[in-house]
Amino acid sequence: MDAIFTPEQLAAHRRETRFVRGSYEGTIILVSITLVSTMIKLFQRWMRDSERMAELRNITLTMELSELRNQVSPHFLFNMLNGIKALVRTDPDKANLVIMKLSEFLRYQLYENNDEKILLRSELNFLSNFLDLEKLRRDNLSVNISTKIDPSTLNRIFLPPSLFTIFIENAVKHSVDISGAASYINITFGINEDKLCFSCVNSKDPGYILSDEKNRGLGLANIKRRLELLYGDNYVLEISSTTTTYNTQLTIPI
């Protein structure tokens, strides 16, 4: 027998049903608002953490790049000082000239070298002074620096400083001829589309053994790491050697 509800009972049942339904819908809305609010807060925290991590990576990258850059040429300076010491006894006038050139070299290292980027023309002037110092110490060394670049372009191209120094240092060391015969270093800069192409080819005495092979390896490792940090996979470095020549080719974006 079916139950019979009075009008009052039916009204009460409807009110109870509406209350339960309203409570359920309210709970769903409250939970949704809480979830959305929590997600927004988590996203904001993730953004702040990501910014901190990015800033930390930038600081670490800057410190590593600075450290690598400053490790480029200390042994060159020691060689220069030893050369000046010898020249003071044998040729004081030449020793004075070397000291002046060395002063220009150090001025660049201490001031312009600290900038994030410098003009290509400034880098070329630095390399020229660098090699002039070595030529003053070695009368039998021939150096040629050629730029297949429009002169006005040299004042528009900026790049990180001292990218080529270690390669020039290696050319200087490898080009030493123990017999006193003539040696050479040929350097070329050119532009191919949006790439700067650097070439350094020098003579090599097969009988000459480097006394600081360990430091040379460290210098190359440092510059390779620096190139990776600066350009990722967007650079090409090729180094080859024969019994009579040493060849370095570097291409970087500009």
mmCIF file of N, CA and C in Angstrom, residues 52-188:
data_model
loop_
_atom_site.group_PDB
_atom_site.id
_atom_site.type_symbol
_atom_site.label_atom_id
_atom_site.label_comp_id
_atom_site.label_asym_id
_atom_site.label_seq_id
_atom_site.Cartn_x
_atom_site.Cartn_y
_atom_site.Cartn_z
ATOM 1 N N ARG A 52 63.885 33.304 -9.706
ATOM 2 C CA ARG A 52 65.066 33.218 -8.841
ATOM 3 C C ARG A 52 66.102 32.257 -9.433
ATOM 4 N N MET A 53 65.616 31.110 -9.926
ATOM 5 C CA MET A 53 66.535 30.140 -10.524
ATOM 6 C C MET A 53 67.211 30.714 -11.763
ATOM 7 N N ALA A 54 66.437 31.437 -12.594
ATOM 8 C CA ALA A 54 67.011 32.049 -13.797
ATOM 9 C C ALA A 54 68.042 33.099 -13.412
ATOM 10 N N GLU A 55 67.733 33.895 -12.381
ATOM 11 C CA GLU A 55 68.681 34.918 -11.924
ATOM 12 C C GLU A 55 69.945 34.261 -11.378
ATOM 13 N N LEU A 56 69.780 33.166 -10.640
ATOM 14 C CA LEU A 56 70.928 32.447 -10.096
ATOM 15 C C LEU A 56 71.779 31.863 -11.218
ATOM 16 N N ARG A 57 71.117 31.301 -12.241
ATOM 17 C CA ARG A 57 71.869 30.762 -13.377
ATOM 18 C C ARG A 57 72.632 31.858 -14.104
ATOM 19 N N ASN A 58 71.985 33.034 -14.245
ATOM 20 C CA ASN A 58 72.664 34.153 -14.907
ATOM 21 C C ASN A 58 73.876 34.614 -14.122
ATOM 22 N N ILE A 59 73.717 34.686 -12.788
ATOM 23 C CA ILE A 59 74.831 35.099 -11.944
ATOM 24 C C ILE A 59 75.969 34.082 -12.039
ATOM 25 N N THR A 60 75.607 32.794 -11.966
ATOM 26 C CA THR A 60 76.609 31.732 -12.070
ATOM 27 C C THR A 60 77.301 31.765 -13.413
ATOM 28 N N LEU A 61 76.502 31.966 -14.483
ATOM 29 C CA LEU A 61 77.063 32.031 -15.831
ATOM 30 C C LEU A 61 78.029 33.204 -15.960
ATOM 31 N N THR A 62 77.612 34.368 -15.427
ATOM 32 C CA THR A 62 78.459 35.557 -15.499
ATOM 33 C C THR A 62 79.771 35.340 -14.758
ATOM 34 N N MET A 63 79.677 34.724 -13.577
ATOM 35 C CA MET A 63 80.884 34.470 -12.789
ATOM 36 C C MET A 63 81.808 33.487 -13.505
ATOM 37 N N GLU A 64 81.211 32.436 -14.095
ATOM 38 C CA GLU A 64 82.044 31.448 -14.787
ATOM 39 C C GLU A 64 82.701 32.051 -16.018
ATOM 40 N N LEU A 65 81.929 32.853 -16.766
ATOM 41 C CA LEU A 65 82.493 33.499 -17.946
ATOM 42 C C LEU A 65 83.620 34.443 -17.571
ATOM 43 N N SER A 66 83.417 35.207 -16.486
ATOM 44 C CA SER A 66 84.452 36.135 -16.035
ATOM 45 C C SER A 66 85.708 35.376 -15.618
ATOM 46 N N GLU A 67 85.522 34.264 -14.891
ATOM 47 C CA GLU A 67 86.668 33.480 -14.447
ATOM 48 C C GLU A 67 87.413 32.881 -15.635
ATOM 49 N N LEU A 68 86.656 32.344 -16.592
ATOM 50 C CA LEU A 68 87.289 31.758 -17.771
ATOM 51 C C LEU A 68 88.038 32.808 -18.579
ATOM 52 N N ARG A 69 87.434 33.993 -18.712
ATOM 53 C CA ARG A 69 88.064 35.050 -19.494
ATOM 54 C C ARG A 69 89.362 35.506 -18.840
ATOM 55 N N ASN A 70 89.374 35.565 -17.525
ATOM 56 C CA ASN A 70 90.564 36.042 -16.827
ATOM 57 C C ASN A 70 91.672 34.997 -16.745
ATOM 58 N N GLN A 71 91.383 33.769 -17.162
ATOM 59 C CA GLN A 71 92.398 32.722 -17.150
ATOM 60 C C GLN A 71 93.098 32.589 -18.498
ATOM 61 N N VAL A 72 92.794 33.488 -19.423
ATOM 62 C CA VAL A 72 93.240 33.297 -20.798
ATOM 63 C C VAL A 72 94.751 33.403 -20.961
ATOM 64 N N SER A 73 95.378 34.462 -20.427
ATOM 65 C CA SER A 73 96.768 34.709 -20.833
ATOM 66 C C SER A 73 97.755 35.036 -19.721
ATOM 67 N N PRO A 74 97.698 34.418 -18.566
ATOM 68 C CA PRO A 74 98.671 34.769 -17.529
ATOM 69 C C PRO A 74 100.092 34.356 -17.883
ATOM 70 N N HIS A 75 100.261 33.165 -18.527
ATOM 71 C CA HIS A 75 101.621 32.711 -18.818
ATOM 72 C C HIS A 75 102.278 33.574 -19.893
ATOM 73 N N PHE A 76 101.469 34.216 -20.749
ATOM 74 C CA PHE A 76 102.042 35.135 -21.734
ATOM 75 C C PHE A 76 102.731 36.298 -21.029
ATOM 76 N N LEU A 77 102.088 36.806 -19.980
ATOM 77 C CA LEU A 77 102.657 37.925 -19.237
ATOM 78 C C LEU A 77 103.971 37.518 -18.569
ATOM 79 N N PHE A 78 104.010 36.308 -18.031
ATOM 80 C CA PHE A 78 105.258 35.837 -17.418
ATOM 81 C C PHE A 78 106.370 35.746 -18.465
ATOM 82 N N ASN A 79 106.022 35.263 -19.652
ATOM 83 C CA ASN A 79 107.023 35.184 -20.713
ATOM 84 C C ASN A 79 107.523 36.577 -21.095
ATOM 85 N N MET A 80 106.609 37.540 -21.151
ATOM 86 C CA MET A 80 106.990 38.906 -21.499
ATOM 87 C C MET A 80 107.935 39.488 -20.450
ATOM 88 N N LEU A 81 107.610 39.281 -19.194
ATOM 89 C CA LEU A 81 108.455 39.817 -18.127
ATOM 90 C C LEU A 81 109.844 39.199 -18.169
ATOM 91 N N ASN A 82 109.912 37.912 -18.439
ATOM 92 C CA ASN A 82 111.222 37.265 -18.563
ATOM 93 C C ASN A 82 111.990 37.810 -19.759
ATOM 94 N N GLY A 83 111.264 38.073 -20.867
ATOM 95 C CA GLY A 83 111.901 38.635 -22.044
ATOM 96 C C GLY A 83 112.428 40.034 -21.794
ATOM 97 N N ILE A 84 111.659 40.842 -21.065
ATOM 98 C CA ILE A 84 112.095 42.207 -20.737
ATOM 99 C C ILE A 84 113.354 42.159 -19.864
ATOM 100 N N LYS A 85 113.367 41.236 -18.931
ATOM 101 C CA LYS A 85 114.539 41.098 -18.049
ATOM 102 C C LYS A 85 115.798 40.847 -18.866
ATOM 103 N N ALA A 86 115.674 39.979 -19.891
ATOM 104 C CA ALA A 86 116.837 39.683 -20.735
ATOM 105 C C ALA A 86 117.215 40.879 -21.605
ATOM 106 N N LEU A 87 116.184 41.610 -22.115
ATOM 107 C CA LEU A 87 116.449 42.752 -23.000
ATOM 108 C C LEU A 87 117.091 43.920 -22.266
ATOM 109 N N VAL A 88 116.750 44.071 -21.002
ATOM 110 C CA VAL A 88 117.329 45.171 -20.225
ATOM 111 C C VAL A 88 118.853 45.089 -20.241
ATOM 112 N N ARG A 89 119.391 43.885 -20.271
ATOM 113 C CA ARG A 89 120.848 43.704 -20.252
ATOM 114 C C ARG A 89 121.450 43.852 -21.650
ATOM 115 N N THR A 90 120.731 43.360 -22.667
ATOM 116 C CA THR A 90 121.313 43.322 -24.015
ATOM 117 C C THR A 90 120.908 44.499 -24.889
ATOM 118 N N ASP A 91 119.672 44.996 -24.719
ATOM 119 C CA ASP A 91 119.179 46.075 -25.579
ATOM 120 C C ASP A 91 118.185 46.927 -24.791
ATOM 121 N N PRO A 92 118.673 47.888 -23.982
ATOM 122 C CA PRO A 92 117.792 48.703 -23.132
ATOM 123 C C PRO A 92 116.734 49.467 -23.921
ATOM 124 N N ASP A 93 117.085 49.974 -25.109
ATOM 125 C CA ASP A 93 116.096 50.724 -25.902
ATOM 126 C C ASP A 93 114.923 49.832 -26.299
ATOM 127 N N LYS A 94 115.238 48.638 -26.744
ATOM 128 C CA LYS A 94 114.162 47.712 -27.111
ATOM 129 C C LYS A 94 113.357 47.315 -25.879
ATOM 130 N N ALA A 95 114.025 47.184 -24.746
ATOM 131 C CA ALA A 95 113.327 46.846 -23.505
ATOM 132 C C ALA A 95 112.310 47.928 -23.155
ATOM 133 N N ASN A 96 112.681 49.212 -23.342
ATOM 134 C CA ASN A 96 111.756 50.310 -23.081
ATOM 135 C C ASN A 96 110.549 50.235 -24.005
ATOM 136 N N LEU A 97 110.774 49.896 -25.275
ATOM 137 C CA LEU A 97 109.682 49.787 -26.241
ATOM 138 C C LEU A 97 108.738 48.649 -25.859
ATOM 139 N N VAL A 98 109.305 47.535 -25.426
ATOM 140 C CA VAL A 98 108.484 46.400 -25.009
ATOM 141 C C VAL A 98 107.643 46.770 -23.795
ATOM 142 N N ILE A 99 108.236 47.520 -22.869
ATOM 143 C CA ILE A 99 107.494 47.938 -21.674
ATOM 144 C C ILE A 99 106.311 48.829 -22.060
ATOM 145 N N MET A 100 106.502 49.718 -23.014
ATOM 146 C CA MET A 100 105.410 50.584 -23.473
ATOM 147 C C MET A 100 104.288 49.753 -24.111
ATOM 148 N N LYS A 101 104.677 48.797 -24.968
ATOM 149 C CA LYS A 101 103.684 47.932 -25.595
ATOM 150 C C LYS A 101 102.954 47.086 -24.553
ATOM 151 N N LEU A 102 103.711 46.619 -23.581
ATOM 152 C CA LEU A 102 103.110 45.812 -22.525
ATOM 153 C C LEU A 102 102.133 46.643 -21.695
ATOM 154 N N SER A 103 102.436 47.918 -21.521
ATOM 155 C CA SER A 103 101.536 48.818 -20.808
ATOM 156 C C SER A 103 100.193 48.928 -21.536
ATOM 157 N N GLU A 104 100.240 49.060 -22.865
ATOM 158 C CA GLU A 104 99.001 49.110 -23.651
ATOM 159 C C GLU A 104 98.235 47.797 -23.528
ATOM 160 N N PHE A 105 98.961 46.710 -23.547
ATOM 161 C CA PHE A 105 98.348 45.388 -23.414
ATOM 162 C C PHE A 105 97.611 45.270 -22.082
ATOM 163 N N LEU A 106 98.279 45.664 -21.001
ATOM 164 C CA LEU A 106 97.676 45.557 -19.672
ATOM 165 C C LEU A 106 96.499 46.508 -19.513
ATOM 166 N N ARG A 107 96.574 47.688 -20.127
ATOM 167 C CA ARG A 107 95.469 48.640 -20.054
ATOM 168 C C ARG A 107 94.199 48.027 -20.657
ATOM 169 N N TYR A 108 94.371 47.347 -21.759
ATOM 170 C CA TYR A 108 93.242 46.683 -22.397
ATOM 171 C C TYR A 108 92.695 45.577 -21.485
ATOM 172 N N GLN A 109 93.607 44.770 -20.931
ATOM 173 C CA GLN A 109 93.195 43.655 -20.093
ATOM 174 C C GLN A 109 92.450 44.124 -18.839
ATOM 175 N N LEU A 110 92.883 45.264 -18.291
ATOM 176 C CA LEU A 110 92.310 45.742 -17.040
ATOM 177 C C LEU A 110 91.007 46.514 -17.225
ATOM 178 N N TYR A 111 90.835 47.178 -18.365
ATOM 179 C CA TYR A 111 89.674 48.046 -18.542
ATOM 180 C C TYR A 111 88.724 47.530 -19.609
ATOM 181 N N GLU A 112 89.120 47.565 -20.878
ATOM 182 C CA GLU A 112 88.207 47.150 -21.937
ATOM 183 C C GLU A 112 87.822 45.688 -21.816
ATOM 184 N N ASN A 113 88.721 44.861 -21.331
ATOM 185 C CA ASN A 113 88.450 43.437 -21.225
ATOM 186 C C ASN A 113 87.346 43.115 -20.227
ATOM 187 N N ASN A 114 86.986 44.075 -19.368
ATOM 188 C CA ASN A 114 85.936 43.855 -18.385
ATOM 189 C C ASN A 114 84.544 44.113 -18.941
ATOM 190 N N ASP A 115 84.468 44.716 -20.122
ATOM 191 C CA ASP A 115 83.164 44.958 -20.731
ATOM 192 C C ASP A 115 82.581 43.654 -21.244
ATOM 193 N N GLU A 116 81.252 43.598 -21.264
ATOM 194 C CA GLU A 116 80.592 42.387 -21.768
ATOM 195 C C GLU A 116 80.891 42.174 -23.244
ATOM 196 N N LYS A 117 80.885 43.260 -24.015
ATOM 197 C CA LYS A 117 81.212 43.186 -25.431
ATOM 198 C C LYS A 117 82.028 44.406 -25.834
ATOM 199 N N ILE A 118 82.886 44.215 -26.837
ATOM 200 C CA ILE A 118 83.711 45.310 -27.324
ATOM 201 C C ILE A 118 83.661 45.320 -28.850
ATOM 202 N N LEU A 119 84.149 46.408 -29.432
ATOM 203 C CA LEU A 119 84.204 46.501 -30.883
ATOM 204 C C LEU A 119 85.246 45.529 -31.443
ATOM 205 N N LEU A 120 84.931 44.979 -32.604
ATOM 206 C CA LEU A 120 85.890 44.101 -33.275
ATOM 207 C C LEU A 120 87.185 44.849 -33.563
ATOM 208 N N ARG A 121 87.089 46.141 -33.920
ATOM 209 C CA ARG A 121 88.305 46.918 -34.179
ATOM 210 C C ARG A 121 89.201 46.970 -32.940
ATOM 211 N N SER A 122 88.613 47.113 -31.760
ATOM 212 C CA SER A 122 89.411 47.136 -30.524
ATOM 213 C C SER A 122 90.098 45.804 -30.302
ATOM 214 N N GLU A 123 89.404 44.720 -30.599
ATOM 215 C CA GLU A 123 89.998 43.399 -30.440
ATOM 216 C C GLU A 123 91.164 43.208 -31.414
ATOM 217 N N LEU A 124 91.010 43.704 -32.629
ATOM 218 C CA LEU A 124 92.093 43.606 -33.612
ATOM 219 C C LEU A 124 93.313 44.417 -33.168
ATOM 220 N N ASN A 125 93.070 45.600 -32.634
ATOM 221 C CA ASN A 125 94.180 46.417 -32.128
ATOM 222 C C ASN A 125 94.906 45.703 -30.987
ATOM 223 N N PHE A 126 94.128 45.071 -30.131
ATOM 224 C CA PHE A 126 94.710 44.328 -29.018
ATOM 225 C C PHE A 126 95.587 43.182 -29.520
ATOM 226 N N LEU A 127 95.071 42.419 -30.483
ATOM 227 C CA LEU A 127 95.843 41.298 -31.019
ATOM 228 C C LEU A 127 97.111 41.784 -31.718
ATOM 229 N N SER A 128 96.998 42.924 -32.393
ATOM 230 C CA SER A 128 98.156 43.495 -33.070
ATOM 231 C C SER A 128 99.242 43.862 -32.051
ATOM 232 N N ASN A 129 98.843 44.515 -30.950
ATOM 233 C CA ASN A 129 99.804 44.849 -29.894
ATOM 234 C C ASN A 129 100.390 43.584 -29.267
ATOM 235 N N PHE A 130 99.529 42.612 -29.102
ATOM 236 C CA PHE A 130 99.939 41.321 -28.552
ATOM 237 C C PHE A 130 101.103 40.748 -29.368
ATOM 238 N N LEU A 131 100.913 40.695 -30.675
ATOM 239 C CA LEU A 131 101.927 40.105 -31.547
ATOM 240 C C LEU A 131 103.135 41.014 -31.740
ATOM 241 N N ASP A 132 102.912 42.322 -31.666
ATOM 242 C CA ASP A 132 104.053 43.243 -31.728
ATOM 243 C C ASP A 132 105.020 42.986 -30.572
ATOM 244 N N LEU A 133 104.462 42.671 -29.410
ATOM 245 C CA LEU A 133 105.306 42.355 -28.267
ATOM 246 C C LEU A 133 106.180 41.137 -28.557
ATOM 247 N N GLU A 134 105.574 40.128 -29.158
ATOM 248 C CA GLU A 134 106.331 38.915 -29.447
ATOM 249 C C GLU A 134 107.380 39.159 -30.535
ATOM 250 N N LYS A 135 107.027 39.973 -31.521
ATOM 251 C CA LYS A 135 107.986 40.274 -32.597
ATOM 252 C C LYS A 135 109.205 41.016 -32.054
ATOM 253 N N LEU A 136 108.996 41.845 -31.031
ATOM 254 C CA LEU A 136 110.122 42.559 -30.434
ATOM 255 C C LEU A 136 111.084 41.591 -29.749
ATOM 256 N N ARG A 137 110.547 40.483 -29.281
ATOM 257 C CA ARG A 137 111.400 39.487 -28.622
ATOM 258 C C ARG A 137 112.053 38.538 -29.626
ATOM 259 N N ARG A 138 111.417 38.360 -30.788
ATOM 260 C CA ARG A 138 111.908 37.378 -31.759
ATOM 261 C C ARG A 138 112.082 38.041 -33.122
ATOM 262 N N ASP A 139 113.301 38.269 -33.508
ATOM 263 C CA ASP A 139 113.567 38.954 -34.773
ATOM 264 C C ASP A 139 113.203 38.110 -35.991
ATOM 265 N N ASN A 140 113.144 36.794 -35.832
ATOM 266 C CA ASN A 140 112.897 35.922 -36.972
ATOM 267 C C ASN A 140 111.420 35.527 -37.124
ATOM 268 N N LEU A 141 110.540 36.248 -36.426
ATOM 269 C CA LEU A 141 109.108 35.942 -36.495
ATOM 270 C C LEU A 141 108.406 36.891 -37.459
ATOM 271 N N SER A 142 107.684 36.329 -38.416
ATOM 272 C CA SER A 142 106.884 37.112 -39.354
ATOM 273 C C SER A 142 105.406 36.975 -38.989
ATOM 274 N N VAL A 143 104.722 38.122 -38.892
ATOM 275 C CA VAL A 143 103.306 38.128 -38.514
ATOM 276 C C VAL A 143 102.496 38.885 -39.559
ATOM 277 N N ASN A 144 101.383 38.316 -39.942
ATOM 278 C CA ASN A 144 100.484 38.970 -40.891
ATOM 279 C C ASN A 144 99.056 38.859 -40.386
ATOM 280 N N ILE A 145 98.406 40.009 -40.181
ATOM 281 C CA ILE A 145 96.993 40.041 -39.784
ATOM 282 C C ILE A 145 96.215 40.715 -40.902
ATOM 283 N N SER A 146 95.323 39.984 -41.534
ATOM 284 C CA SER A 146 94.523 40.547 -42.617
ATOM 285 C C SER A 146 93.046 40.487 -42.259
ATOM 286 N N THR A 147 92.318 41.524 -42.641
ATOM 287 C CA THR A 147 90.879 41.591 -42.386
ATOM 288 C C THR A 147 90.145 41.766 -43.709
ATOM 289 N N LYS A 148 89.392 40.750 -44.075
ATOM 290 C CA LYS A 148 88.579 40.814 -45.289
ATOM 291 C C LYS A 148 87.197 41.358 -44.934
ATOM 292 N N ILE A 149 87.227 42.516 -44.254
ATOM 293 C CA ILE A 149 86.002 43.137 -43.753
ATOM 294 C C ILE A 149 86.060 44.624 -44.058
ATOM 295 N N ASP A 150 84.950 45.185 -44.483
ATOM 296 C CA ASP A 150 84.895 46.622 -44.749
ATOM 297 C C ASP A 150 85.240 47.393 -43.474
ATOM 298 N N PRO A 151 86.117 48.421 -43.568
ATOM 299 C CA PRO A 151 86.543 49.160 -42.370
ATOM 300 C C PRO A 151 85.381 49.711 -41.541
ATOM 301 N N SER A 152 84.318 50.174 -42.199
ATOM 302 C CA SER A 152 83.189 50.713 -41.446
ATOM 303 C C SER A 152 82.481 49.630 -40.637
ATOM 304 N N THR A 153 82.527 48.389 -41.140
ATOM 305 C CA THR A 153 81.882 47.281 -40.438
ATOM 306 C C THR A 153 82.609 46.944 -39.146
ATOM 307 N N LEU A 154 83.915 47.174 -39.129
ATOM 308 C CA LEU A 154 84.691 46.887 -37.920
ATOM 309 C C LEU A 154 84.199 47.689 -36.727
ATOM 310 N N ASN A 155 83.602 48.853 -36.992
ATOM 311 C CA ASN A 155 83.089 49.708 -35.917
ATOM 312 C C ASN A 155 81.626 49.440 -35.605
ATOM 313 N N ARG A 156 81.061 48.401 -36.213
ATOM 314 C CA ARG A 156 79.661 48.060 -35.944
ATOM 315 C C ARG A 156 79.496 46.669 -35.345
ATOM 316 N N ILE A 157 80.573 45.896 -35.364
ATOM 317 C CA ILE A 157 80.496 44.533 -34.843
ATOM 318 C C ILE A 157 80.997 44.504 -33.401
ATOM 319 N N PHE A 158 80.139 44.009 -32.498
ATOM 320 C CA PHE A 158 80.521 43.843 -31.104
ATOM 321 C C PHE A 158 80.600 42.350 -30.785
ATOM 322 N N LEU A 159 81.557 41.998 -29.963
ATOM 323 C CA LEU A 159 81.718 40.607 -29.572
ATOM 324 C C LEU A 159 82.384 40.541 -28.204
ATOM 325 N N PRO A 160 82.268 39.404 -27.499
ATOM 326 C CA PRO A 160 82.931 39.276 -26.197
ATOM 327 C C PRO A 160 84.438 39.427 -26.349
ATOM 328 N N PRO A 161 85.095 40.040 -25.381
ATOM 329 C CA PRO A 161 86.542 40.281 -25.505
ATOM 330 C C PRO A 161 87.375 39.015 -25.317
ATOM 331 N N SER A 162 88.562 39.043 -25.905
ATOM 332 C CA SER A 162 89.590 38.010 -25.705
ATOM 333 C C SER A 162 89.140 36.606 -26.101
ATOM 334 N N LEU A 163 88.351 36.516 -27.167
ATOM 335 C CA LEU A 163 87.954 35.195 -27.650
ATOM 336 C C LEU A 163 89.087 34.499 -28.400
ATOM 337 N N PHE A 164 90.017 35.277 -28.927
ATOM 338 C CA PHE A 164 91.039 34.709 -29.809
ATOM 339 C C PHE A 164 92.420 34.637 -29.160
ATOM 340 N N THR A 165 92.540 35.162 -27.956
ATOM 341 C CA THR A 165 93.855 35.300 -27.337
ATOM 342 C C THR A 165 94.561 33.969 -27.152
ATOM 343 N N ILE A 166 93.852 32.967 -26.650
ATOM 344 C CA ILE A 166 94.494 31.676 -26.394
ATOM 345 C C ILE A 166 95.000 31.051 -27.686
ATOM 346 N N PHE A 167 94.268 31.264 -28.788
ATOM 347 C CA PHE A 167 94.709 30.707 -30.067
ATOM 348 C C PHE A 167 95.972 31.415 -30.565
ATOM 349 N N ILE A 168 96.044 32.727 -30.326
ATOM 350 C CA ILE A 168 97.238 33.479 -30.700
ATOM 351 C C ILE A 168 98.424 33.047 -29.836
ATOM 352 N N GLU A 169 98.168 32.838 -28.550
ATOM 353 C CA GLU A 169 99.221 32.368 -27.653
ATOM 354 C C GLU A 169 99.776 31.031 -28.116
ATOM 355 N N ASN A 170 98.869 30.125 -28.488
ATOM 356 C CA ASN A 170 99.322 28.822 -28.962
ATOM 357 C C ASN A 170 100.133 28.955 -30.248
ATOM 358 N N ALA A 171 99.691 29.881 -31.117
ATOM 359 C CA ALA A 171 100.441 30.107 -32.365
ATOM 360 C C ALA A 171 101.839 30.622 -32.054
ATOM 361 N N VAL A 172 101.927 31.524 -31.087
ATOM 362 C CA VAL A 172 103.232 32.066 -30.697
ATOM 363 C C VAL A 172 104.138 30.956 -30.187
ATOM 364 N N LYS A 173 103.607 30.085 -29.339
ATOM 365 C CA LYS A 173 104.429 29.020 -28.751
ATOM 366 C C LYS A 173 104.800 27.960 -29.779
ATOM 367 N N HIS A 174 103.827 27.577 -30.595
ATOM 368 C CA HIS A 174 104.100 26.530 -31.591
ATOM 369 C C HIS A 174 105.058 27.009 -32.675
ATOM 370 N N SER A 175 105.083 28.310 -32.922
ATOM 371 C CA SER A 175 105.907 28.815 -34.024
ATOM 372 C C SER A 175 107.381 28.961 -33.664
ATOM 373 N N VAL A 176 107.733 28.716 -32.418
ATOM 374 C CA VAL A 176 109.140 28.811 -32.014
ATOM 375 C C VAL A 176 109.959 27.772 -32.770
ATOM 376 N N ASP A 177 111.046 28.206 -33.369
ATOM 377 C CA ASP A 177 111.944 27.302 -34.098
ATOM 378 C C ASP A 177 113.258 27.204 -33.346
ATOM 379 N N ILE A 178 113.571 26.007 -32.865
ATOM 380 C CA ILE A 178 114.763 25.849 -32.023
ATOM 381 C C ILE A 178 116.059 26.058 -32.794
ATOM 382 N N SER A 179 115.996 25.989 -34.127
ATOM 383 C CA SER A 179 117.204 26.208 -34.930
ATOM 384 C C SER A 179 117.443 27.681 -35.212
ATOM 385 N N GLY A 180 116.462 28.539 -34.846
ATOM 386 C CA GLY A 180 116.590 29.965 -35.115
ATOM 387 C C GLY A 180 116.127 30.356 -36.501
ATOM 388 N N ALA A 181 115.552 29.405 -37.248
ATOM 389 C CA ALA A 181 115.058 29.697 -38.598
ATOM 390 C C ALA A 181 113.813 30.574 -38.528
ATOM 391 N N ALA A 182 113.472 31.167 -39.672
ATOM 392 C CA ALA A 182 112.306 32.049 -39.735
ATOM 393 C C ALA A 182 111.031 31.269 -39.451
ATOM 394 N N SER A 183 110.102 31.916 -38.756
ATOM 395 C CA SER A 183 108.802 31.321 -38.466
ATOM 396 C C SER A 183 107.723 32.356 -38.780
ATOM 397 N N TYR A 184 106.474 31.907 -38.836
ATOM 398 C CA TYR A 184 105.408 32.833 -39.240
ATOM 399 C C TYR A 184 104.108 32.539 -38.493
ATOM 400 N N ILE A 185 103.270 33.578 -38.444
ATOM 401 C CA ILE A 185 101.904 33.470 -37.942
ATOM 402 C C ILE A 185 101.024 34.285 -38.884
ATOM 403 N N ASN A 186 100.058 33.644 -39.515
ATOM 404 C CA ASN A 186 99.134 34.316 -40.427
ATOM 405 C C ASN A 186 97.717 34.262 -39.862
ATOM 406 N N ILE A 187 97.144 35.445 -39.669
ATOM 407 C CA ILE A 187 95.803 35.554 -39.069
ATOM 408 C C ILE A 187 94.877 36.261 -40.049
ATOM 409 N N THR A 188 93.663 35.719 -40.186
ATOM 410 C CA THR A 188 92.685 36.299 -41.102
ATOM 411 C C THR A 188 91.326 36.395 -40.420
#
